[in-house]
Coordinates of C-alpha atoms and ligand atoms in Angstrom, one line a residue:
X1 CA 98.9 112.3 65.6
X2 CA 97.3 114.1 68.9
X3 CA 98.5 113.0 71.8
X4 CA 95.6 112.8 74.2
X5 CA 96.4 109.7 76.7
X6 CA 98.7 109.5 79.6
X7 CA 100.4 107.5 82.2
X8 CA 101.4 108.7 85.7
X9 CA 103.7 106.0 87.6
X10 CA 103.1 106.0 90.6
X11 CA 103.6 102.8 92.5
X12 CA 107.1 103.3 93.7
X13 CA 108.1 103.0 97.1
X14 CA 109.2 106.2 98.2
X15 CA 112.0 105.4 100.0
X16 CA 114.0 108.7 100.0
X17 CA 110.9 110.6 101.7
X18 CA 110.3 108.2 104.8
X19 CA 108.8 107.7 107.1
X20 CA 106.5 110.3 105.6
X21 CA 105.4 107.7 102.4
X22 CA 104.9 105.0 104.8
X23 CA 101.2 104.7 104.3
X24 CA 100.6 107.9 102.4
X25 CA 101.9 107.7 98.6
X26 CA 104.5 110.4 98.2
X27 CA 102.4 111.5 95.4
X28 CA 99.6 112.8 98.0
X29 CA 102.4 114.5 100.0
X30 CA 101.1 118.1 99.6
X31 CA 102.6 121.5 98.0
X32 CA 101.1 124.3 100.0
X33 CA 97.0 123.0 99.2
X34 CA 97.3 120.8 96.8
X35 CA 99.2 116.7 96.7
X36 CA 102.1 116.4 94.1
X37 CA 99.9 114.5 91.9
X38 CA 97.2 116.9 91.4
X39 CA 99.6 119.3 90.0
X40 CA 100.5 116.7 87.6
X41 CA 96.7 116.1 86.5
X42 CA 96.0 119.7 86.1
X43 CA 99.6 119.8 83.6
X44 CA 97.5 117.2 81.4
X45 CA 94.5 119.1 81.4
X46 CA 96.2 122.0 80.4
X47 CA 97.9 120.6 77.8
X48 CA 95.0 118.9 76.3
X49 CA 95.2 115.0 77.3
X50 CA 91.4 113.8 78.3
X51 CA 92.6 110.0 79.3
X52 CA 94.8 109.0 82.4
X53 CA 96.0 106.1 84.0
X54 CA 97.5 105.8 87.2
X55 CA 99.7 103.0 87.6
X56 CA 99.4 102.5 91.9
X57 CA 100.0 99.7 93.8
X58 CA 98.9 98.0 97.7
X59 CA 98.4 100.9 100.0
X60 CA 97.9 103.9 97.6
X61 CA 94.2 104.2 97.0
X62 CA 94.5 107.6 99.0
X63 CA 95.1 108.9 95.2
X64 CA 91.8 107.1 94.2
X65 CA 89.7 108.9 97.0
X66 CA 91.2 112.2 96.4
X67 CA 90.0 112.3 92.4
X68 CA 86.5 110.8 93.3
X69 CA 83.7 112.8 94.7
X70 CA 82.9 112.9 98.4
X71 CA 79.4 113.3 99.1
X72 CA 79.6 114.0 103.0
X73 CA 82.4 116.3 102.4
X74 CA 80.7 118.4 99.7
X75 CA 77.3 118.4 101.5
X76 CA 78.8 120.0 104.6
X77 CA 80.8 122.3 102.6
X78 CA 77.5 123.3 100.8
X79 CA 75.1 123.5 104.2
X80 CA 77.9 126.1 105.7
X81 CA 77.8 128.6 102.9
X82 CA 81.6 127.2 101.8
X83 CA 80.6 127.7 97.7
X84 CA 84.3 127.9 96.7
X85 CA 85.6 125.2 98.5
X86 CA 82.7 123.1 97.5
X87 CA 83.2 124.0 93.9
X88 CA 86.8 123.0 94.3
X89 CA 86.1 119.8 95.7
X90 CA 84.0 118.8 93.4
X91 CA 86.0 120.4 90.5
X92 CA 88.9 117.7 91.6
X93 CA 86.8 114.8 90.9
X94 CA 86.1 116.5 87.6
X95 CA 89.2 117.3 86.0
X96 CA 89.7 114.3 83.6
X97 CA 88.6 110.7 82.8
X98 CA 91.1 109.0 85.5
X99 CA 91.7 105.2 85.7
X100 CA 93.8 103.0 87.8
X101 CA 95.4 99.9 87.2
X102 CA 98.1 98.2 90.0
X103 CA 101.5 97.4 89.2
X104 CA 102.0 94.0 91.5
X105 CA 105.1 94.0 92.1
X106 CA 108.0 97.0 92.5
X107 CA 110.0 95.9 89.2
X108 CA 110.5 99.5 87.9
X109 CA 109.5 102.4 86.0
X110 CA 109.5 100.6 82.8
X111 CA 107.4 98.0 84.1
X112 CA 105.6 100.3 85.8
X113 CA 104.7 101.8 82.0
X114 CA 104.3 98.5 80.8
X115 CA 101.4 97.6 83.3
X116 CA 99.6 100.5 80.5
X117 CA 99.7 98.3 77.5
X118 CA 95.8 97.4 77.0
X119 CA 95.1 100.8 78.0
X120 CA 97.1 102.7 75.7
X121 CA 96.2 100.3 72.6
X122 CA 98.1 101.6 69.7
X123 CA 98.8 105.5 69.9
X124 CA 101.1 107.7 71.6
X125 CA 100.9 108.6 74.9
X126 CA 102.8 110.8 77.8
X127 CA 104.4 109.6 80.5
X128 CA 104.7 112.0 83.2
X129 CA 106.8 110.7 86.6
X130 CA 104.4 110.7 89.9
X131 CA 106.9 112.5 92.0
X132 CA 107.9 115.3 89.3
X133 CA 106.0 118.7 89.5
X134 CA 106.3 120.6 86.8
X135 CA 105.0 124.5 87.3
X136 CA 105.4 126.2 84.3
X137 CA 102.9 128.7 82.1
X138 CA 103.2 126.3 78.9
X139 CA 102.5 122.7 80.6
X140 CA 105.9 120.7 79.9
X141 CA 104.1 117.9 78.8
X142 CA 102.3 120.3 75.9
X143 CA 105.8 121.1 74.8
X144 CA 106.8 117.5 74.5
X145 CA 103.2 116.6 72.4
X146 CA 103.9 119.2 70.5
X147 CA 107.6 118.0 69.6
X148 CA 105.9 114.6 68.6
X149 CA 103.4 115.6 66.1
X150 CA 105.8 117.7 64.6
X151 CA 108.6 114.8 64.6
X152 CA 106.4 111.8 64.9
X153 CA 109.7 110.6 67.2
X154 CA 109.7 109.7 71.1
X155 CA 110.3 112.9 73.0
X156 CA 112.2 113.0 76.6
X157 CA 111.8 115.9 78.5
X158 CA 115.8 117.3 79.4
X159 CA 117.4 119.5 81.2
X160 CA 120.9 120.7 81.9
X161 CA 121.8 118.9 85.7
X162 CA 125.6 119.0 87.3
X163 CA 128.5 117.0 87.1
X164 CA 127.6 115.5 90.3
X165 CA 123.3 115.0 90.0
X166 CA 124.2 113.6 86.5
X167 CA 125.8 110.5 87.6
X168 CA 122.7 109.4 89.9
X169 CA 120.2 110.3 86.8
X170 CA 120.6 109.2 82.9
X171 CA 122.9 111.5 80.4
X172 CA 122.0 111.9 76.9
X173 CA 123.6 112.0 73.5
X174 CA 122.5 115.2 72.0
X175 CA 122.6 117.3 68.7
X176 CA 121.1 120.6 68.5
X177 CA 118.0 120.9 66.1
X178 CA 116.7 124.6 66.9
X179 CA 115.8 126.7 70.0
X180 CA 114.9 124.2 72.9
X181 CA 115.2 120.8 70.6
X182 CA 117.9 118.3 70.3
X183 CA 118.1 115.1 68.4
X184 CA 118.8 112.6 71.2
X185 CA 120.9 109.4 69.6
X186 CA 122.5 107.6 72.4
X187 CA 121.7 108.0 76.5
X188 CA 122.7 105.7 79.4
X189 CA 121.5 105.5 82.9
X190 CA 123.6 106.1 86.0
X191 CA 126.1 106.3 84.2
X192 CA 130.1 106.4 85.7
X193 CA 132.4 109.7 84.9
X194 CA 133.7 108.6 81.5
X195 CA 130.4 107.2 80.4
X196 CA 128.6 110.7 80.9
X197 CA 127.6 111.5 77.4
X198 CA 126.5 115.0 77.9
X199 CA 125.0 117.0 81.1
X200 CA 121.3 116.4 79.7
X201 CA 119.3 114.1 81.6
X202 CA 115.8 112.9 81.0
X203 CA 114.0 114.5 83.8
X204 CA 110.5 113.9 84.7
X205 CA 107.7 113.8 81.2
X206 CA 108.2 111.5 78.3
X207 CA 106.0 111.2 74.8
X208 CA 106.5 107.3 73.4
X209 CA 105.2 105.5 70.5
X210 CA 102.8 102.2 71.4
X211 CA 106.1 100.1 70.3
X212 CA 107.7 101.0 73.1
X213 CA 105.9 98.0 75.1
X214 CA 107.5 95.6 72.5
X215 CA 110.7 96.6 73.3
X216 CA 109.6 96.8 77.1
X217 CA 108.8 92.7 77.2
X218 CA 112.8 92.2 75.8
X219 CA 114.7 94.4 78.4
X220 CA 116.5 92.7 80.9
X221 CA 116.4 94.1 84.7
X222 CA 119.2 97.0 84.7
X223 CA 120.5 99.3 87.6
X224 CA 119.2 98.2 90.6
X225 CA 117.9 94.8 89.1
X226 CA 114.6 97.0 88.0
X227 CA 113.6 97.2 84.7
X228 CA 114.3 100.3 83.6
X229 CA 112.2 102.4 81.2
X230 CA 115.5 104.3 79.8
X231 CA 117.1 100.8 78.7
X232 CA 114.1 100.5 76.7
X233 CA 113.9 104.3 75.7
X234 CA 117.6 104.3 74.6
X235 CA 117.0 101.4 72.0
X236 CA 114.7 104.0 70.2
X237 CA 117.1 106.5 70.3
X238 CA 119.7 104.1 68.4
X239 CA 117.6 102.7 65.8
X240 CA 114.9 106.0 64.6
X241 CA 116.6 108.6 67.4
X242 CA 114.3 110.9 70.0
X243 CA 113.9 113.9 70.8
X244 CA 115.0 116.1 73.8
X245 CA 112.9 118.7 75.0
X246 CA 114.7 121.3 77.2
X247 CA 111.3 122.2 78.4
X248 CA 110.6 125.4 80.4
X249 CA 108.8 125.6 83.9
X250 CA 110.6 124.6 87.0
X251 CA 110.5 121.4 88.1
X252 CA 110.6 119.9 91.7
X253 CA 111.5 116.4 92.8
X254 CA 109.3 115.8 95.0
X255 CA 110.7 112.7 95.8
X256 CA 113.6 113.6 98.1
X257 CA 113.5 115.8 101.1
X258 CA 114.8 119.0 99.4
X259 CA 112.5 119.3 96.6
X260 CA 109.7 119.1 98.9
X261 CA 110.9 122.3 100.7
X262 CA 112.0 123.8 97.7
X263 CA 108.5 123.6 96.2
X264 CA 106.4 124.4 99.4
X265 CA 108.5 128.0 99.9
X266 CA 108.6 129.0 95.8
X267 CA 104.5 127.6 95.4
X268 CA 103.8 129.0 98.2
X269 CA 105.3 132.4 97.7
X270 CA 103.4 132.7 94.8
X271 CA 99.9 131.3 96.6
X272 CA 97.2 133.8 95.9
X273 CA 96.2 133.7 100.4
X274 CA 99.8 133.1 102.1
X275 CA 102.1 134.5 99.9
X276 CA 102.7 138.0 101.0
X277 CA 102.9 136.5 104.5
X278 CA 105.0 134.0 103.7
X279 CA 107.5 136.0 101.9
X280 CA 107.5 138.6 105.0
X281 CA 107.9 135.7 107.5
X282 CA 111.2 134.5 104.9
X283 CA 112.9 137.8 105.0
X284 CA 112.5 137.7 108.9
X285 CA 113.9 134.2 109.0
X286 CA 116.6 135.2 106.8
X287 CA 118.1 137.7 108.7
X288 CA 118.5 135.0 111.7
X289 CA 120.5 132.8 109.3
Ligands
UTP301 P1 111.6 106.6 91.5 O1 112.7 105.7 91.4 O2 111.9 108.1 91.8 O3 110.6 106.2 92.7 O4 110.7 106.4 90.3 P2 110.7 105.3 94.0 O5 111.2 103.9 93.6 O6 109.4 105.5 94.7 O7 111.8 106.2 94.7 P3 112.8 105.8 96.0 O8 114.2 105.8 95.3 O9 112.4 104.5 96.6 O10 112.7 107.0 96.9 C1 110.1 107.5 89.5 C2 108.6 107.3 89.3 O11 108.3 106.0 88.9 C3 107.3 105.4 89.8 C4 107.5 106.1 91.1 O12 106.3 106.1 91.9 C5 107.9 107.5 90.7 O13 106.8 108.3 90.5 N1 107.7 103.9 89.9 C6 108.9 103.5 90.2 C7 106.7 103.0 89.7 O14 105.5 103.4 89.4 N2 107.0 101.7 89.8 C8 108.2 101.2 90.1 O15 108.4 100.0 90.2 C9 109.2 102.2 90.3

Protein backbone atom coordinates (compact mmCIF):
# COMPACT_ATOMS: atom_id res chain seq x y z
CA UNK A 1 0.00 0.00 0.00
CA UNK A 2 1.46 3.65 -0.99
CA UNK A 3 2.36 5.56 1.69
CA UNK A 4 1.29 9.09 0.97
CA UNK A 5 0.36 10.74 4.59
CA UNK A 6 2.54 11.96 7.23
CA UNK A 7 2.99 13.34 10.64
CA UNK A 8 5.60 15.79 11.78
CA UNK A 9 5.63 16.14 15.87
CA UNK A 10 6.28 19.08 16.69
CA UNK A 11 4.88 20.32 19.85
CA UNK A 12 7.75 19.53 22.15
CA UNK A 13 9.26 22.03 24.30
CA UNK A 14 12.62 22.40 23.31
CA UNK A 15 14.29 22.50 26.29
CA UNK A 16 17.93 21.53 25.24
CA UNK A 17 17.99 24.70 22.71
CA UNK A 18 16.89 27.56 25.17
CA UNK A 19 16.43 30.31 25.49
CA UNK A 20 16.47 30.26 21.70
CA UNK A 21 12.86 28.07 21.55
CA UNK A 22 11.43 30.32 24.00
CA UNK A 23 8.86 31.74 21.72
CA UNK A 24 10.18 30.52 18.49
CA UNK A 25 9.55 26.59 17.89
CA UNK A 26 12.90 24.97 17.55
CA UNK A 27 11.53 23.69 14.41
CA UNK A 28 11.66 27.35 12.71
CA UNK A 29 15.24 27.70 14.09
CA UNK A 30 16.99 28.08 10.68
CA UNK A 31 19.79 26.06 8.64
CA UNK A 32 21.65 28.56 6.64
CA UNK A 33 17.95 29.99 4.71
CA UNK A 34 15.72 27.76 5.44
CA UNK A 35 13.83 26.51 9.37
CA UNK A 36 14.46 22.90 10.30
CA UNK A 37 11.03 22.05 9.41
CA UNK A 38 11.02 23.09 5.91
CA UNK A 39 13.75 20.71 5.21
CA UNK A 40 11.59 18.10 6.56
CA UNK A 41 8.53 19.08 4.19
CA UNK A 42 10.61 19.23 1.18
CA UNK A 43 11.98 15.19 2.32
CA UNK A 44 8.08 14.41 1.93
CA UNK A 45 7.65 15.98 -1.17
CA UNK A 46 10.49 14.27 -2.53
CA UNK A 47 9.56 11.16 -1.57
CA UNK A 48 6.12 11.36 -2.75
CA UNK A 49 3.68 11.98 0.43
CA UNK A 50 0.93 14.82 -0.75
CA UNK A 51 -0.87 14.95 3.01
CA UNK A 52 0.76 16.43 6.29
CA UNK A 53 -0.08 17.06 9.61
CA UNK A 54 1.69 19.06 12.03
CA UNK A 55 1.09 18.22 15.41
CA UNK A 56 1.97 21.98 17.29
CA UNK A 57 0.90 23.24 20.27
CA UNK A 58 0.33 27.10 22.29
CA UNK A 59 2.95 29.35 20.93
CA UNK A 60 3.99 27.67 17.66
CA UNK A 61 1.85 29.08 14.88
CA UNK A 62 5.19 30.69 13.56
CA UNK A 63 5.22 27.20 11.56
CA UNK A 64 1.58 28.02 10.32
CA UNK A 65 2.65 31.56 8.96
CA UNK A 66 5.72 30.32 7.33
CA UNK A 67 3.70 27.57 4.97
CA UNK A 68 0.86 30.04 4.19
CA UNK A 69 1.17 32.75 1.65
CA UNK A 70 1.93 36.30 2.55
CA UNK A 71 0.39 38.78 0.39
CA UNK A 72 2.33 41.99 1.58
CA UNK A 73 5.51 40.15 1.48
CA UNK A 74 5.13 38.76 -1.98
CA UNK A 75 3.67 42.07 -3.44
CA UNK A 76 6.81 43.91 -2.37
CA UNK A 77 9.01 41.22 -3.54
CA UNK A 78 7.12 41.44 -6.93
CA UNK A 79 7.06 45.63 -7.18
CA UNK A 80 11.09 45.51 -6.71
CA UNK A 81 11.93 43.25 -9.57
CA UNK A 82 12.78 40.32 -6.73
CA UNK A 83 11.21 37.35 -9.27
CA UNK A 84 13.16 34.53 -7.44
CA UNK A 85 12.60 35.37 -4.13
CA UNK A 86 9.04 35.98 -4.90
CA UNK A 87 8.74 32.58 -6.63
CA UNK A 88 10.30 31.08 -3.52
CA UNK A 89 8.03 32.53 -1.26
CA UNK A 90 5.19 31.66 -2.77
CA UNK A 91 6.61 28.16 -3.75
CA UNK A 92 6.74 27.53 0.26
CA UNK A 93 3.09 27.97 0.70
CA UNK A 94 2.88 25.49 -2.16
CA UNK A 95 4.77 22.61 -1.43
CA UNK A 96 2.04 20.21 0.04
CA UNK A 97 -1.54 19.99 1.45
CA UNK A 98 -0.33 20.95 5.19
CA UNK A 99 -2.72 20.74 8.23
CA UNK A 100 -2.32 21.38 11.88
CA UNK A 101 -3.85 19.94 14.71
CA UNK A 102 -2.60 20.95 18.64
CA UNK A 103 -1.41 18.46 20.97
CA UNK A 104 -2.86 20.11 24.54
CA UNK A 105 -0.73 19.02 26.65
CA UNK A 106 3.33 17.93 26.56
CA UNK A 107 2.52 14.05 27.24
CA UNK A 108 5.03 12.76 24.62
CA UNK A 109 5.88 11.71 21.25
CA UNK A 110 3.50 8.89 21.23
CA UNK A 111 0.87 11.08 22.20
CA UNK A 112 1.99 13.50 20.14
CA UNK A 113 1.28 10.73 17.11
CA UNK A 114 -1.76 9.81 18.65
CA UNK A 115 -3.27 13.42 18.46
CA UNK A 116 -3.22 12.11 14.28
CA UNK A 117 -5.72 9.40 14.66
CA UNK A 118 -8.93 10.99 12.70
CA UNK A 119 -6.46 12.29 10.35
CA UNK A 120 -4.71 9.31 9.36
CA UNK A 121 -8.07 7.05 9.23
CA UNK A 122 -6.93 3.59 8.36
CA UNK A 123 -3.62 3.56 6.17
CA UNK A 124 -0.05 3.88 6.86
CA UNK A 125 1.57 6.79 7.39
CA UNK A 126 5.31 8.38 8.21
CA UNK A 127 6.27 9.85 11.08
CA UNK A 128 9.13 12.07 10.71
CA UNK A 129 10.61 13.82 14.17
CA UNK A 130 10.25 17.93 13.96
CA UNK A 131 13.80 18.45 15.11
CA UNK A 132 15.45 15.73 12.76
CA UNK A 133 16.93 16.90 9.33
CA UNK A 134 17.56 14.49 7.19
CA UNK A 135 19.80 15.70 3.95
CA UNK A 136 20.28 13.00 1.79
CA UNK A 137 19.92 12.50 -2.25
CA UNK A 138 17.28 9.51 -1.71
CA UNK A 139 14.72 11.24 0.94
CA UNK A 140 15.05 8.85 4.13
CA UNK A 141 11.55 8.72 4.52
CA UNK A 142 11.29 7.28 0.66
CA UNK A 143 13.59 4.58 1.85
CA UNK A 144 11.52 3.70 4.76
CA UNK A 145 7.97 3.72 2.34
CA UNK A 146 9.70 1.79 0.26
CA UNK A 147 10.65 -0.97 2.99
CA UNK A 148 6.84 -1.02 3.92
CA UNK A 149 5.26 -1.83 0.61
CA UNK A 150 7.69 -4.28 0.17
CA UNK A 151 7.22 -5.83 3.86
CA UNK A 152 3.84 -4.54 4.64
CA UNK A 153 5.70 -4.24 8.39
CA UNK A 154 6.36 -0.95 10.54
CA UNK A 155 9.70 0.45 9.44
CA UNK A 156 12.08 2.54 11.96
CA UNK A 157 14.57 4.43 10.50
CA UNK A 158 18.30 3.20 12.39
CA UNK A 159 21.51 4.01 12.57
CA UNK A 160 24.66 2.76 14.20
CA UNK A 161 25.21 5.53 17.44
CA UNK A 162 28.05 4.96 20.31
CA UNK A 163 28.21 3.28 23.44
CA UNK A 164 27.65 6.40 25.13
CA UNK A 165 24.71 8.35 22.75
CA UNK A 166 23.03 4.88 22.90
CA UNK A 167 22.08 4.85 26.37
CA UNK A 168 20.18 8.49 26.14
CA UNK A 169 18.31 7.05 22.76
CA UNK A 170 16.40 3.51 22.25
CA UNK A 171 18.65 0.21 21.06
CA UNK A 172 17.25 -2.34 18.90
CA UNK A 173 17.07 -5.98 18.54
CA UNK A 174 18.33 -6.61 15.03
CA UNK A 175 18.80 -9.48 12.38
CA UNK A 176 20.18 -8.80 9.08
CA UNK A 177 17.80 -9.23 6.06
CA UNK A 178 19.99 -7.81 3.04
CA UNK A 179 21.99 -4.53 2.30
CA UNK A 180 20.66 -1.69 4.53
CA UNK A 181 17.60 -3.92 6.14
CA UNK A 182 17.25 -5.67 9.40
CA UNK A 183 14.32 -7.46 10.98
CA UNK A 184 13.88 -5.50 14.24
CA UNK A 185 12.34 -8.01 17.07
CA UNK A 186 12.82 -6.51 20.39
CA UNK A 187 14.03 -2.50 21.22
CA UNK A 188 13.98 -0.67 24.54
CA UNK A 189 14.22 2.95 25.34
CA UNK A 190 16.97 4.54 27.44
CA UNK A 191 17.99 1.67 28.15
CA UNK A 192 21.00 0.94 31.12
CA UNK A 193 24.55 -0.84 29.99
CA UNK A 194 23.29 -4.49 30.19
CA UNK A 195 19.94 -3.73 28.70
CA UNK A 196 21.62 -2.30 25.34
CA UNK A 197 20.39 -4.75 22.86
CA UNK A 198 22.42 -3.66 19.95
CA UNK A 199 24.13 -0.13 18.89
CA UNK A 200 21.08 0.64 16.49
CA UNK A 201 18.82 3.24 17.60
CA UNK A 202 15.66 4.47 16.03
CA UNK A 203 16.67 7.82 14.90
CA UNK A 204 14.43 10.42 13.52
CA UNK A 205 11.59 8.83 10.51
CA UNK A 206 9.25 6.05 11.21
CA UNK A 207 6.55 4.17 8.69
CA UNK A 208 3.47 2.67 11.09
CA UNK A 209 0.37 0.77 10.42
CA UNK A 210 -3.14 2.69 11.55
CA UNK A 211 -3.07 0.01 14.57
CA UNK A 212 -0.56 1.58 16.00
CA UNK A 213 -3.09 4.18 17.77
CA UNK A 214 -4.77 1.04 19.30
CA UNK A 215 -1.87 0.04 20.94
CA UNK A 216 -1.08 3.88 21.62
CA UNK A 217 -4.56 4.28 23.99
CA UNK A 218 -2.98 1.04 26.27
CA UNK A 219 0.62 2.33 26.96
CA UNK A 220 1.25 3.47 30.12
CA UNK A 221 3.46 6.82 30.62
CA UNK A 222 7.31 5.45 30.45
CA UNK A 223 10.76 7.29 30.76
CA UNK A 224 10.13 10.53 31.92
CA UNK A 225 6.41 9.85 32.80
CA UNK A 226 5.62 10.73 28.89
CA UNK A 227 4.12 8.37 26.76
CA UNK A 228 6.39 7.13 24.73
CA UNK A 229 5.93 6.19 20.99
CA UNK A 230 8.80 3.38 21.26
CA UNK A 231 6.81 1.54 24.12
CA UNK A 232 4.19 1.36 21.74
CA UNK A 233 6.47 0.64 18.65
CA UNK A 234 8.27 -2.16 20.47
CA UNK A 235 4.89 -4.19 21.09
CA UNK A 236 4.92 -4.44 17.17
CA UNK A 237 8.10 -5.52 16.97
CA UNK A 238 7.28 -8.59 19.42
CA UNK A 239 4.17 -9.73 18.11
CA UNK A 240 4.55 -9.27 13.76
CA UNK A 241 8.46 -7.68 14.10
CA UNK A 242 9.63 -4.25 12.10
CA UNK A 243 11.87 -3.32 10.14
CA UNK A 244 15.11 -1.23 10.51
CA UNK A 245 16.13 0.95 7.91
CA UNK A 246 19.89 1.99 8.13
CA UNK A 247 18.92 4.80 5.88
CA UNK A 248 21.51 6.94 4.03
CA UNK A 249 21.78 10.92 4.16
CA UNK A 250 23.18 12.60 7.18
CA UNK A 251 21.12 13.49 9.71
CA UNK A 252 21.28 16.54 12.23
CA UNK A 253 19.62 16.85 15.63
CA UNK A 254 18.59 19.89 15.49
CA UNK A 255 17.43 19.80 18.83
CA UNK A 256 20.62 20.27 20.90
CA UNK A 257 23.16 22.94 20.44
CA UNK A 258 25.70 20.90 18.48
CA UNK A 259 23.62 19.70 15.71
CA UNK A 260 22.62 23.10 15.04
CA UNK A 261 26.24 24.08 14.34
CA UNK A 262 26.94 21.05 12.80
CA UNK A 263 24.27 21.51 10.18
CA UNK A 264 24.66 25.40 9.54
CA UNK A 265 28.72 24.79 8.63
CA UNK A 266 28.13 21.25 6.37
CA UNK A 267 24.54 22.98 4.62
CA UNK A 268 26.06 25.81 4.34
CA UNK A 269 29.29 24.69 2.74
CA UNK A 270 27.36 23.17 0.25
CA UNK A 271 24.89 26.48 -0.21
CA UNK A 272 24.88 27.33 -3.86
CA UNK A 273 25.74 31.71 -2.66
CA UNK A 274 27.97 31.27 0.68
CA UNK A 275 29.67 28.23 0.28
CA UNK A 276 32.94 28.97 -1.34
CA UNK A 277 33.19 31.83 1.18
CA UNK A 278 32.29 30.05 3.88
CA UNK A 279 34.66 27.23 3.35
CA UNK A 280 37.55 29.99 2.78
CA UNK A 281 36.52 31.76 5.99
CA UNK A 282 36.69 27.86 7.82
CA UNK A 283 40.17 27.20 6.69
CA UNK A 284 41.22 30.73 7.99
CA UNK A 285 39.50 29.94 11.36
CA UNK A 286 41.04 26.69 11.44
CA UNK A 287 44.47 27.62 11.39
CA UNK A 288 43.72 29.88 14.70
CA UNK A 289 42.45 26.76 16.41
P1 LIG B 1 12.11 15.49 21.84
O1 LIG B 1 12.06 14.76 23.11
O2 LIG B 1 13.41 15.59 21.11
O3 LIG B 1 11.56 16.98 21.95
O4 LIG B 1 10.98 14.89 20.90
P2 LIG B 1 11.47 17.99 23.13
O5 LIG B 1 10.61 17.45 24.24
O6 LIG B 1 11.05 19.28 22.52
O7 LIG B 1 13.00 18.09 23.57
P3 LIG B 1 13.72 18.63 24.86
O8 LIG B 1 14.27 17.39 25.49
O9 LIG B 1 12.73 19.39 25.73
O10 LIG B 1 14.81 19.54 24.35
C1 LIG B 1 11.14 14.53 19.52
C2 LIG B 1 10.08 15.19 18.66
O11 LIG B 1 8.78 14.95 19.18
C3 LIG B 1 8.09 16.18 19.40
C4 LIG B 1 9.16 17.25 19.49
O12 LIG B 1 8.66 18.50 19.03
C5 LIG B 1 10.27 16.71 18.61
O13 LIG B 1 10.12 17.12 17.28
N1 LIG B 1 7.25 16.06 20.61
C6 LIG B 1 7.80 15.65 21.78
C7 LIG B 1 5.90 16.37 20.55
O14 LIG B 1 5.38 16.75 19.47
N2 LIG B 1 5.15 16.28 21.68
C8 LIG B 1 5.66 15.86 22.87
O15 LIG B 1 4.91 15.80 23.87
C9 LIG B 1 7.03 15.56 22.92
Amino acid sequence: MKVTKAIIPAAGLGTRVLPASKSIPKEMLPIVDKPAIQYIVEECVRAGITDILIITNRGKSAMEDHFDRSPELEERLLASGKQDLYDEVVGVSRLANIQYIRQKETKGLGHAVSCAKSFVGGEPFAVLYGDDVIIGEDPAIGQLCRAYEEFGLGCVGIKEVTPEQILKYSSMKVEPIRDNLLKVTDMNEKPKPHEILSLYSILGRCVLPAKIFDILENTKPGAGGEIQLTDAMLQLARSEGMIGVDYTGTRYDMGNKLGMMQAAIEVGLAHPEIGADLREYLKKLAKTL
